[in-house]
Coordinates of C-alpha atoms in Angstrom, one line a residue:
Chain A
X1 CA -23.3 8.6 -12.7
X2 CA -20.3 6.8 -11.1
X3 CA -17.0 6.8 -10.1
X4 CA -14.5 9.3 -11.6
X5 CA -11.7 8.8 -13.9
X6 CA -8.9 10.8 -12.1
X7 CA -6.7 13.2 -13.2
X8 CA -3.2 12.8 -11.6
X9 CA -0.4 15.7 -11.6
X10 CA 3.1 13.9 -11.1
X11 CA 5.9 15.8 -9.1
X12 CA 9.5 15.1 -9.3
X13 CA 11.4 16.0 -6.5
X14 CA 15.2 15.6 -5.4
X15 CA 16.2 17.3 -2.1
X16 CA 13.1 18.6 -1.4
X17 CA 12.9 20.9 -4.8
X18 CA 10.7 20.1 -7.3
X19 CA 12.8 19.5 -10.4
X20 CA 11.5 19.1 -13.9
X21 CA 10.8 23.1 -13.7
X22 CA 6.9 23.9 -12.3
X23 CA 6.5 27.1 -14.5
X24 CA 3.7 29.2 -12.9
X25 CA 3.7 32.3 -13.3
X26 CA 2.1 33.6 -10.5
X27 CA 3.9 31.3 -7.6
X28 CA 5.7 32.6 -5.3
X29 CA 8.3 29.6 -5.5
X30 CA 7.7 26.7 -8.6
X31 CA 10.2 24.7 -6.3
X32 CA 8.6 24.4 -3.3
X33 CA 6.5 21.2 -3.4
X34 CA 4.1 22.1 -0.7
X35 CA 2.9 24.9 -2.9
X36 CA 3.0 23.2 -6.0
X37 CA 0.6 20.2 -4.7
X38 CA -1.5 22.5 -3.0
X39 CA -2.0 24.3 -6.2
X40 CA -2.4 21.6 -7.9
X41 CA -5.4 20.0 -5.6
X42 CA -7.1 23.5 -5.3
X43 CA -7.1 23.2 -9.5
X44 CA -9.3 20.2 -8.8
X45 CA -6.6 17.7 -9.1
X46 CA -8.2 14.4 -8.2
X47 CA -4.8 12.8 -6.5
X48 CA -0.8 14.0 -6.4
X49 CA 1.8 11.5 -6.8
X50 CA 5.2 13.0 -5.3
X51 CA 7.8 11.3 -7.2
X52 CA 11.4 11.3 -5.0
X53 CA 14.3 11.1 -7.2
X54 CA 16.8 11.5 -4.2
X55 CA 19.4 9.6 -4.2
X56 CA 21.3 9.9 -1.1
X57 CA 20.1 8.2 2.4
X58 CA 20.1 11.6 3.8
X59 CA 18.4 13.6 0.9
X60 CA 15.4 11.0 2.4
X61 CA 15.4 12.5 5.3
X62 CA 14.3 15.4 3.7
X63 CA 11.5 14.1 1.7
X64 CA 9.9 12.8 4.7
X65 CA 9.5 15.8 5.8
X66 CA 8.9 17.2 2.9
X67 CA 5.3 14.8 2.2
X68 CA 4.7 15.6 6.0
X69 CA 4.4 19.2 4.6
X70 CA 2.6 18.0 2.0
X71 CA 0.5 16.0 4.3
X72 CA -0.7 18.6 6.8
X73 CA -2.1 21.2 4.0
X74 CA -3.3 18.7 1.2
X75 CA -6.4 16.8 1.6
X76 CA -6.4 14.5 -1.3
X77 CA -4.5 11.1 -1.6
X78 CA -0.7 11.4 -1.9
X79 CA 1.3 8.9 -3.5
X80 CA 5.3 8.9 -3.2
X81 CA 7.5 6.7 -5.3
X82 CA 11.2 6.8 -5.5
X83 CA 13.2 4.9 -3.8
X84 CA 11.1 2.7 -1.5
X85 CA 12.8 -0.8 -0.9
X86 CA 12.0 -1.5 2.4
X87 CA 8.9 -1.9 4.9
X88 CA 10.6 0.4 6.9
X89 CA 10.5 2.8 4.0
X90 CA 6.7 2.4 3.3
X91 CA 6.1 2.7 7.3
X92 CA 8.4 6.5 7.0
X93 CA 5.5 8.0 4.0
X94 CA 3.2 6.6 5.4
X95 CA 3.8 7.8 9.3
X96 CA 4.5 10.8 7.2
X97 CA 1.4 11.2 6.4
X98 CA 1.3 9.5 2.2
X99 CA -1.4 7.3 1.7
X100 CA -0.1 5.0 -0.8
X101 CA 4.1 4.0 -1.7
X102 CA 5.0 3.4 -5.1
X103 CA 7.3 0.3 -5.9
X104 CA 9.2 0.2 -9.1
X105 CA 13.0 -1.5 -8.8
X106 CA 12.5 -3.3 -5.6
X107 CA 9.3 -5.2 -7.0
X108 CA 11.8 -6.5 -9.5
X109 CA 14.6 -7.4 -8.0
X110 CA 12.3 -8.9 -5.3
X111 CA 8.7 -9.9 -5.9
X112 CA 7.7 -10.9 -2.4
X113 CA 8.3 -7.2 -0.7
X114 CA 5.4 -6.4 -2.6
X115 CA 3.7 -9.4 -0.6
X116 CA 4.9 -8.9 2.6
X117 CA 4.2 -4.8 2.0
X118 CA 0.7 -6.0 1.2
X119 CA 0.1 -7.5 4.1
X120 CA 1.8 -5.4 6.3
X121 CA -0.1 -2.4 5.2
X122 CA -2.5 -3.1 3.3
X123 CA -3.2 -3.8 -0.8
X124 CA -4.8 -0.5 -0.8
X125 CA -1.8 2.0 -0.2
X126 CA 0.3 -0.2 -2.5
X127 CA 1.1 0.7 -6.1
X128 CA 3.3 -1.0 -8.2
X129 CA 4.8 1.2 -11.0
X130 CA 6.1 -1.2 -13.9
X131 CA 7.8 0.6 -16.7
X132 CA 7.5 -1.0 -20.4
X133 CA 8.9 -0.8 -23.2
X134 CA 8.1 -2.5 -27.1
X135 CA 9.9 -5.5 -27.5
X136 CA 8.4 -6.6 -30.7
X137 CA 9.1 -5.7 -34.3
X138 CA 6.3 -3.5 -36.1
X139 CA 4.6 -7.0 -38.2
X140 CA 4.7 -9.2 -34.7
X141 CA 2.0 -9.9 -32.1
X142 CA 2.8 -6.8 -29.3
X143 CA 4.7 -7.3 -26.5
X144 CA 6.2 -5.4 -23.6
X145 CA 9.1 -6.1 -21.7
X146 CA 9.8 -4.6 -17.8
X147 CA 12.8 -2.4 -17.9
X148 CA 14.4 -0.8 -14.8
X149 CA 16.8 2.1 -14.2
X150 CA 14.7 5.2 -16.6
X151 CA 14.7 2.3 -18.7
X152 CA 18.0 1.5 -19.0
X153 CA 18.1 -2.2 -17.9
X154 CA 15.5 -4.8 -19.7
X155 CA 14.9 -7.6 -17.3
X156 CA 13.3 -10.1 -19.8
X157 CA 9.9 -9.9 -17.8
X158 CA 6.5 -10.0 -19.8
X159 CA 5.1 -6.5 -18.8
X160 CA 1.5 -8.7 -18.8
X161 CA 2.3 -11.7 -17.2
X162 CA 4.3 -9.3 -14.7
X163 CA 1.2 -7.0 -13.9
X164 CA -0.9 -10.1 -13.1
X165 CA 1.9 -11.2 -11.0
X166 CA 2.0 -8.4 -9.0
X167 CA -1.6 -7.6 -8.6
X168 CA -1.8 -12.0 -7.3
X169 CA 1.1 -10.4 -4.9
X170 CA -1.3 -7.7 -3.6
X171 CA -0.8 -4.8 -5.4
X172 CA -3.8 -2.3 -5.4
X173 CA -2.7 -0.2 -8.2
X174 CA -0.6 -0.3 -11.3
X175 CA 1.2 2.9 -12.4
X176 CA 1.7 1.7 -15.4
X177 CA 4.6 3.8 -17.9
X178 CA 5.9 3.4 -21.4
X179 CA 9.0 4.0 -21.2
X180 CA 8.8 4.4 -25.8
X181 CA 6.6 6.9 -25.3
X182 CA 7.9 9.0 -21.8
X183 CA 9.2 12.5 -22.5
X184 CA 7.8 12.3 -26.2
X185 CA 4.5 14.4 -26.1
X186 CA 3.0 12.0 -28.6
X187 CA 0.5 10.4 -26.3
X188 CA 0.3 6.5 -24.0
X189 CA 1.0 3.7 -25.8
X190 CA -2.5 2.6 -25.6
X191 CA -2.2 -1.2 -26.6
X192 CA -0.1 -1.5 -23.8
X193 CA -2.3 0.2 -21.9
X194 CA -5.1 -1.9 -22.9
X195 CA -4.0 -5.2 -22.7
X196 CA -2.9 -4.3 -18.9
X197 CA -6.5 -3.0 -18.2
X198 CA -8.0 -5.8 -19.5
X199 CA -5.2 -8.2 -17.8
X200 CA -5.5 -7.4 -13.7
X201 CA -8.8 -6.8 -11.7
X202 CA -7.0 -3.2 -10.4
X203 CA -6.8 0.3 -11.2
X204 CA -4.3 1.5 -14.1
X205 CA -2.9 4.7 -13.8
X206 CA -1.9 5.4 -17.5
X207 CA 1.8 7.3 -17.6
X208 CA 4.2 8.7 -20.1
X209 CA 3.7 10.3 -23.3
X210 CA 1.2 13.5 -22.5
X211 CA 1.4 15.9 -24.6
X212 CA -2.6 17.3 -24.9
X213 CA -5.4 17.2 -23.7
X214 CA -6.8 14.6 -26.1
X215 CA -4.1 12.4 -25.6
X216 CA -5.6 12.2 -21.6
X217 CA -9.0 11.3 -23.1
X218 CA -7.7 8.5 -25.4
X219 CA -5.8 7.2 -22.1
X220 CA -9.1 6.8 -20.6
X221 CA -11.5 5.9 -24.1
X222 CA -8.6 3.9 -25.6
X223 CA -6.6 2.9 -23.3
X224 CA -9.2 1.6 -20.7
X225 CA -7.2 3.5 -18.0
X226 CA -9.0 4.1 -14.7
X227 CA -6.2 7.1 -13.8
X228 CA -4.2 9.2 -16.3
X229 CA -0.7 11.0 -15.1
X230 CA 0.8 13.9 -16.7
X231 CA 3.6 15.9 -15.2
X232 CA 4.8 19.2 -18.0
X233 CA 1.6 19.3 -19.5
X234 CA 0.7 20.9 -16.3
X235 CA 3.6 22.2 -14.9
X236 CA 4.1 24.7 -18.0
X237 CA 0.6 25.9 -17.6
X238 CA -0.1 24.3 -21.1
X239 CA -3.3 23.2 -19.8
X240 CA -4.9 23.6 -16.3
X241 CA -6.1 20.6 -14.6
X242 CA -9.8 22.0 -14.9
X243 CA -9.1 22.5 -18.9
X244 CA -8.4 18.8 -18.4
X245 CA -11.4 18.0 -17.0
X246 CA -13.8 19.8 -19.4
X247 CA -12.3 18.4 -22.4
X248 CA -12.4 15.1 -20.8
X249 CA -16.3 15.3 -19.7
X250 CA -16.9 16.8 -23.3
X251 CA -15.6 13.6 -24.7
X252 CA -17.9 11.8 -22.4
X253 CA -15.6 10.2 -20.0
X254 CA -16.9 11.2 -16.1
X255 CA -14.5 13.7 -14.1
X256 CA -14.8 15.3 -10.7
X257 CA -15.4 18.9 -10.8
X258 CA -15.4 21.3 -8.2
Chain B
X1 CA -11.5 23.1 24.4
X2 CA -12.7 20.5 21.8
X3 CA -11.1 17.6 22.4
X4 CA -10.9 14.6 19.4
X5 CA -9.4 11.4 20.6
X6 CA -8.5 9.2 17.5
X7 CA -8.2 5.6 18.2
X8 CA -5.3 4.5 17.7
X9 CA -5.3 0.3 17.3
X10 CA -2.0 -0.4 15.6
X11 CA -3.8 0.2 12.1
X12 CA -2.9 2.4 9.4
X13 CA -2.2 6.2 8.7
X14 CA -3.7 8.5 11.2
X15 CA -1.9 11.5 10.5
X16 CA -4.0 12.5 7.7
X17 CA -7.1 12.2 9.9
X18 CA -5.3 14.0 12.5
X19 CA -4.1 16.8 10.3
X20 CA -7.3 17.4 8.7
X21 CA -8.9 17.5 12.0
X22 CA -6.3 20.6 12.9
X23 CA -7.3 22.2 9.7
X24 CA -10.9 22.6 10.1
X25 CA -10.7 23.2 13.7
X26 CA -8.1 25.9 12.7
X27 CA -10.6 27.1 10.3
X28 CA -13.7 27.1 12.6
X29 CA -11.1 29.3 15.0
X30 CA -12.0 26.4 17.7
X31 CA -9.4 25.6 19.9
X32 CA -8.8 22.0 19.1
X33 CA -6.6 19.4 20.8
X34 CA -6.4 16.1 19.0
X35 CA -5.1 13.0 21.0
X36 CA -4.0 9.9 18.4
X37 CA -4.0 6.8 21.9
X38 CA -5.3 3.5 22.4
X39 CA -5.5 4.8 25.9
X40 CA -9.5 3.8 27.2
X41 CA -9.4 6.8 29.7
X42 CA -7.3 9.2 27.6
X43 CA -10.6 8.6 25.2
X44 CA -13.2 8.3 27.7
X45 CA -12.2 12.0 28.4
X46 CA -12.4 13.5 25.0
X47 CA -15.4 15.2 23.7
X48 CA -15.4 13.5 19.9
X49 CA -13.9 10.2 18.9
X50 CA -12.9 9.3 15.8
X51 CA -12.7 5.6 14.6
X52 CA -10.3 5.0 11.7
X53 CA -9.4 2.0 10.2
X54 CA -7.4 0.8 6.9
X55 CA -6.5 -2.7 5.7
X56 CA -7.9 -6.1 6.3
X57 CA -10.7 -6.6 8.4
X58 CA -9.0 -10.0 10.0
X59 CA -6.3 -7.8 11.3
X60 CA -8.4 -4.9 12.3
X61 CA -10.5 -7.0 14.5
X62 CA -7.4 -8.8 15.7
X63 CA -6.0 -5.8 17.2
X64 CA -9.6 -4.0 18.2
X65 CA -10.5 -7.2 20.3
X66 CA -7.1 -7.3 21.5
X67 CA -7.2 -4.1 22.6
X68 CA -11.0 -4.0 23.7
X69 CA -11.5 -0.8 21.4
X70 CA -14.8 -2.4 21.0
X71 CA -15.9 -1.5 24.2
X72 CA -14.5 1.6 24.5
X73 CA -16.4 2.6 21.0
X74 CA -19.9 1.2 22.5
X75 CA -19.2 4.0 25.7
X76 CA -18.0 7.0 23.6
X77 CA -21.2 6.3 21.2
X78 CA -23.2 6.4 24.7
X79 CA -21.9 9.6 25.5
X80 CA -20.6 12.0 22.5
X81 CA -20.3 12.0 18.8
X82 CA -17.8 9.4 16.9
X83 CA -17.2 9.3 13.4
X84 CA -15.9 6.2 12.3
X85 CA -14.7 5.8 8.2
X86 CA -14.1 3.3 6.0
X87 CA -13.2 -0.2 7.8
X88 CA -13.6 1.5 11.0
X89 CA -17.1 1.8 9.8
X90 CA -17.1 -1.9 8.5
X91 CA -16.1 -2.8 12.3
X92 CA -19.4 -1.9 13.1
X93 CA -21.2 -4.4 11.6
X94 CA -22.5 -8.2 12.8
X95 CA -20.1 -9.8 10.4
X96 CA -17.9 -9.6 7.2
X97 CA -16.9 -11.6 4.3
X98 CA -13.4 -10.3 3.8
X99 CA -10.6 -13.0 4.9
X100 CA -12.5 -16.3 4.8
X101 CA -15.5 -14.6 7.0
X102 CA -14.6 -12.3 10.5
X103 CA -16.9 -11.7 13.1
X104 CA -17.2 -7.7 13.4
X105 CA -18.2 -5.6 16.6
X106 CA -22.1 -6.3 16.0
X107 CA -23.2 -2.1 17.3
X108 CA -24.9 -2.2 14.0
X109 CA -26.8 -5.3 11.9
X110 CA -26.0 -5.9 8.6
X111 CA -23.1 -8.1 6.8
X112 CA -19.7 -6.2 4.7
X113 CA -20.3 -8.1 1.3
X114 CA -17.2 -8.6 -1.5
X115 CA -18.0 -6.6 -4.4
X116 CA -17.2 -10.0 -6.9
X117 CA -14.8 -10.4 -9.0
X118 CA -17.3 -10.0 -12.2
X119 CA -18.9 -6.2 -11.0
X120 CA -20.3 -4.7 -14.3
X121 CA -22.2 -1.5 -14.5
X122 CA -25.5 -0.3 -16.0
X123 CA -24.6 -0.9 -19.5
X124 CA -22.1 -3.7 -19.0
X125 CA -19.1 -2.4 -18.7
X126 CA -17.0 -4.3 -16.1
X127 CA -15.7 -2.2 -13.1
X128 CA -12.6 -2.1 -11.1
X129 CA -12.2 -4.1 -8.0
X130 CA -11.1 -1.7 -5.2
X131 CA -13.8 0.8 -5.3
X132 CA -10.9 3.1 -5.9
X133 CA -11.9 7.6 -6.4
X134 CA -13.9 9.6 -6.6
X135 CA -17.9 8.6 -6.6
X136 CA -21.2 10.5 -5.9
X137 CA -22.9 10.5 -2.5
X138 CA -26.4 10.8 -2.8
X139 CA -27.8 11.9 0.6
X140 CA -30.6 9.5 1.0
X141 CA -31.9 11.2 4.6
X142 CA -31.3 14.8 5.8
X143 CA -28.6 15.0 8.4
X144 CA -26.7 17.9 10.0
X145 CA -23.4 17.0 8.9
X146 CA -24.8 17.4 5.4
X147 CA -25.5 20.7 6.1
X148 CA -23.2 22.7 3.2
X149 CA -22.6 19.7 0.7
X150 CA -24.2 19.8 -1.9
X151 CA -26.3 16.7 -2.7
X152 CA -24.3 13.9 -5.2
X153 CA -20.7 15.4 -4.2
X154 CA -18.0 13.4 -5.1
X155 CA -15.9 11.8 -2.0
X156 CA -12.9 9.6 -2.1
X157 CA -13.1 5.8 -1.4
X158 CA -10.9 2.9 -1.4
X159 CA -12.4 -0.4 -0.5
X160 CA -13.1 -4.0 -2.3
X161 CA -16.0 -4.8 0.8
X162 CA -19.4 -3.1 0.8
X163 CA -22.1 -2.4 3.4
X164 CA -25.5 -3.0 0.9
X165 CA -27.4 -0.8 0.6
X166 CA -30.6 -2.6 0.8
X167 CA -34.4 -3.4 2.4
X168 CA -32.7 -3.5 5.7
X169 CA -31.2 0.5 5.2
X170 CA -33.9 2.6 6.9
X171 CA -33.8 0.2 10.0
X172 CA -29.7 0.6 9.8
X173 CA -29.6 4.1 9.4
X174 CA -27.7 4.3 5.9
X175 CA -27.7 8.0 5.3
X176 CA -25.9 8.5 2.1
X177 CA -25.8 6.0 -0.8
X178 CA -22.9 5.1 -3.8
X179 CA -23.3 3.3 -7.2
X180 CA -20.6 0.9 -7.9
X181 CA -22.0 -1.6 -9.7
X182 CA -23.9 -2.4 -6.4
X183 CA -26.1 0.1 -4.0
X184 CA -23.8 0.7 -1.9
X185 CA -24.3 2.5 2.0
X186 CA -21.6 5.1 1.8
X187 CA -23.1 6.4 5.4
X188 CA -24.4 5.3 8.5
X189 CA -25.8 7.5 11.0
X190 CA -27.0 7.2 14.5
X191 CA -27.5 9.0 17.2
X192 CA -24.1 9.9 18.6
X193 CA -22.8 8.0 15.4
X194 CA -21.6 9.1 11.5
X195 CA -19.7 6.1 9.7
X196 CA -18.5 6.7 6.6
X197 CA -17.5 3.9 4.1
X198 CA -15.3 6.8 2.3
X199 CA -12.5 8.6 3.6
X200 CA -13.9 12.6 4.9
X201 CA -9.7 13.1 5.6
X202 CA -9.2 12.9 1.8
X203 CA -12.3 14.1 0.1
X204 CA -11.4 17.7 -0.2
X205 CA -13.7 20.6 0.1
X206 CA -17.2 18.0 1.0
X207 CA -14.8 15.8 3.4
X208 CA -13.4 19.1 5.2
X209 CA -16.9 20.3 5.2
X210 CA -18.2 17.0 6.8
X211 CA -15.1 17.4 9.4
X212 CA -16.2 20.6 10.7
X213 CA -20.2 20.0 10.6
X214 CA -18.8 17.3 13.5
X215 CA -17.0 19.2 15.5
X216 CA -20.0 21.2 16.0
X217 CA -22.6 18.5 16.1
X218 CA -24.6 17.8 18.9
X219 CA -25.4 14.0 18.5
X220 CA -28.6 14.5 17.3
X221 CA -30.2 13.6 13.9

C-alpha cells in the first residue's frame, strides 16, 4: 500500500457565494462556502480547491476572508485559484490560511512570477493550472495548445512543452483542464492527460469533463493522473465523494477512506 | 492555561497550525492560548512548542540561525514537549541534501536524502516527485500520541527530501514509517520530542487526533 490518488471537490465562488449551484438537500445554505467545504472534507474529500471568480479588487477582500473561514474549520489542504497575479496575492491566501495558490493567466502572460513565487514560497504551495485545448485535426499526431480567458484566447503555447516549462520554473503541481472537454460530462481528455503525466516529474490534477464515476477512474487508470477534480458531479449529489472512492478502490486504484 | 508557542522564523503558513491547535484544544474544553513569535522568552514561557517549517531547507536554516531558533528549540526540548513537522522536522537533523548540501541543527543524527529523480515502486511503476497526499503511517514503536489512531492511517505529506528509514532508526527514534518508493521515517520521537515528516495540521481526523494526544502528553515515551 502507498500513497493515495485524491479526490478533489472544486468550488467556484464570486463574492463570497458559491456559484455554480451546491444542491444539497439537507444544507442549511448550498452558498455558503464554509459549509460546503466542510461538508465536503467530512465526506472524505481528500483536498478542496476554492476557485475565486471575483472580479473586482474589493470582491478580494472578501475571499480572503472567506478561505480564512474556510481555514479555521477545515483541516485538509486548501487550494485557491482565481485571480492571483502577484506575490502579494499569494502572501493574502496564504496568511489566510490556503496552503497552495493556483496560477493560470498570470503564468502566461509572465513566466517568471511562477519563479520568483517559487522561491518566495516555496514549489510546494504552487500550482499552475494550464487549460488546453485540441489543436490538431482528427488524422494528425495530438497536440494541445494553452488557451486563456475560459478559453477564449489561444496563445500558440505547446500545452507540453509549456507544462515542462513551468514545472523547470518551480511549479509543484499541475491542474491540468481541457478546456474541449469542461462542462461536457463526457469524461478528461485522457491523451492529454497522459502525455502531461508522462512529460513533468509533478503531480497532475486531472480537470474538466466529469460526468461519472468511471470517468474519475479512467482519470487515474488512463489518464496517469495523480489528482482528479470534479465540481457538479458532486455538488448535485449525483455521487458522494465516498461513492467516488468505492468505485475507484473497486477498480483497483488506492483511495483514502475514512 | 495551556500555552503553545509556535515559532515563528519568517517561514511559511502558520495559521493552519495555529487554527488547528484552537480546534482540538476547543474540543478537549482546555483553555488554550496559542502565541505565533520568534520571541526566545515569549517561548521559553510556554508550556508546548511547536516547530513548523515549509519550503527550502537553505532558507529555513538561513532564517533559524539567524534568528538562533536553534537554541531556543534545544532548551524547550530540555524542558516540555515540541512537535516539530515536516522541514521543521528535517531541521533536526546533522545535515541535508536539498540545495547543493545545508548543514541542519544536528539535535538528531541522520542525513535528509532526495528522493531521485527515477523513484519507482514495488512493481515498477515510476512515482511522483514531491511525495505529495495521502500515505499510510505504519506505527513502528508504541507511543502515546498514537494512542486513538489506528495503525497504517493515512496522513498528508508534501515533501521531495526524506529522512531514511534505515539500520540507524531504533538509535534515532523513528516511530512511524512511509513507503514511497523508499522506507521512509514519517516520525521521530524523543523524549520531550514528536517530529513529523507529514503535516498533523492537515491530516484530518488522525492529524487532529495526534494534536490533542500532545496537548496532553507528558514528555514521556
Amino acid at each position: 500500500m502507498g500513497l493515495a490518488k485524491r479526490i478533489i471537490p472544486c468550488l467556484d465562488c464570486e463574492n463570497g457565494r458559491v456559484v455554480k449551484g451546491v444542491q444539497f438537500v439537507d444544507i442549511r445554505d448550498a452558498g455558503d462556502p464554509v459549509e460546503v467545504a466542510k461538508r465536503y472534507c467530512d465526506a472524505g474529500a481528500d483536498e478542496i480547491t476554492f476557485l475565486d471568480i471575483t472580479a473586482s479588487h474589493e470582491g478580494r477582500e472578501t475571499t480572503v476572508h472567506t478561505v480564512e473561514a474556510i481555514a479555521s474549520q477545515v483541516f485538509i489542504p486548501l487550494t485557491v485559484g482565481g485571480g492571483i497575479r502577484t506575490l502579494e496575492d499569494i502572501r493574502a491566501m496564504l496568511n489566510a490560511g490556503a496552503d497552495k495558490v493556483g496560477i493560470n493567466t498570470a503564468a502566461v502572460t509572465n513566466p517568471d512570477f511562477v519563479r520568483a513565487a517559487a522561491e518566495r514560497f516555496g514549489s510546494q504551495c504552487i500550482v499552475v493550472a494550464i487549460d488546453a485545448k485540441r489543436v490538431s485535426g482528427a488524422d494528425e499526431e495530438p497536440r494541445w495548445e494553452i488557451f486563456t480567458h475560459g478559453g477564449r484566447n489561444p496563445t500558440g503555447l505547446d500545452a507540453i512543452e509549456w507544462a515542462r516549462k513551468m514545472v523547470e520554473f518551480g511549479a509543484g503541481e499541475i491542474l491540468l483542464t481541457s478546456m474541449d472537454k469542461d462542462g461536457t460530462k463526457s469524461g478528461f481528455d485522457l491523451a492529454l492527460n497522459r502525455a502531461v503525466s508522462r512529460a513533468v516529474q509533478v503531480p497532475i490534477i486531472a480537470s474538466g469533463g466529469v460526468g461519472t464515476l468511471e470517468h474519475l477512474a479512467e482519470g487515474v487508470l488512463e489518464g496517469e493522473a495523480d489528482a482528479v477534480l470534479a465540481a457538479s458531479i458532486f455538488h448535485f449529489q449525483e455521487y458522494t465523494i465516498g461513492e467516488a472512492k468505492d468505485f475507484m478502490a473497486q477498480r483497483g486504484i488506492e483511495v483514502r477512506k475514512i | 492555561m495551556n500555552k503553545i508557542a509556535v515559532i515563528d522564523y519568517g517561514m511559511g503558513n502558520l495559521h493552519s497550525v495555529a487554527k488547528a491547535l484552537e480546534h482540538v484544544g476547543a474540543q478537549l474544553g482546555l483553555p488554550t492560548e496559542i502565541v505565533v513569535t520568534p520571541d526566545p522568552q515569549l517561548i521559553a514561557a510556554a508550556d508546548r512548542v511547536i516547530f513548523p517549517g515549509v519550503g527550502a531547507i537553505r532558507d529555513c536554516m538561513a532564517e533559524i540561525n539567524r534568528l538562533d531558533v536553534g537554541r531556543i528549540v534545544r532548551q524547550a526540548i530540555e524542558s516540555k514537549p515540541v512537535f516539530a513537522i515536516c522541514v521543521g522536522m528535517q531541521a533536526l537533523m546533522s545535515r541535508s541534501e536539498e540545495n547543493g548540501g545545508v548543514d541542519c541543527l544536528g539535535i538528531i543524527d541522520g542525513q535528509v536524502r532526495y528522493f531521485g529523480d527515477a523513484l519507482k515502486d514495488d512493481s515498477g511503476h515510476r512515482l511522483k516527485v514531491p511525495h505529495m497526499g495521502w500515505n499510510e503511517v505504519q506505527q513502528c514503536t508504541a507511543h502515546p500520541l498514537w494512542k486513538g489512531i489506528p495503525d497504517r492511517s493515512r496522513f498528508y505529506f508534501v515533501h521531495s527530501y526524506y529522512v531514511p528509514h534505515d539500520e540507524d532508526s531504533i538509535e534515532r527514534g523513528v516511530t512511524g514509517i512511509a513507503h514511497y518508493g523508499k522506507e521512509v521515517a514519517a516520525v521521530i520521537s524523543r523524549p520531550n520530542l514528536f517530529a513529523t515528516q507529514f503535516h498533523p495540521e492537515k491530516s484530518q481526523e488522525a492529524g487532529l487526533t495526534l494534536l490533542r494526544n500532545f496537548l496532553q502528553w507528558d514528555g514521556q515515551g
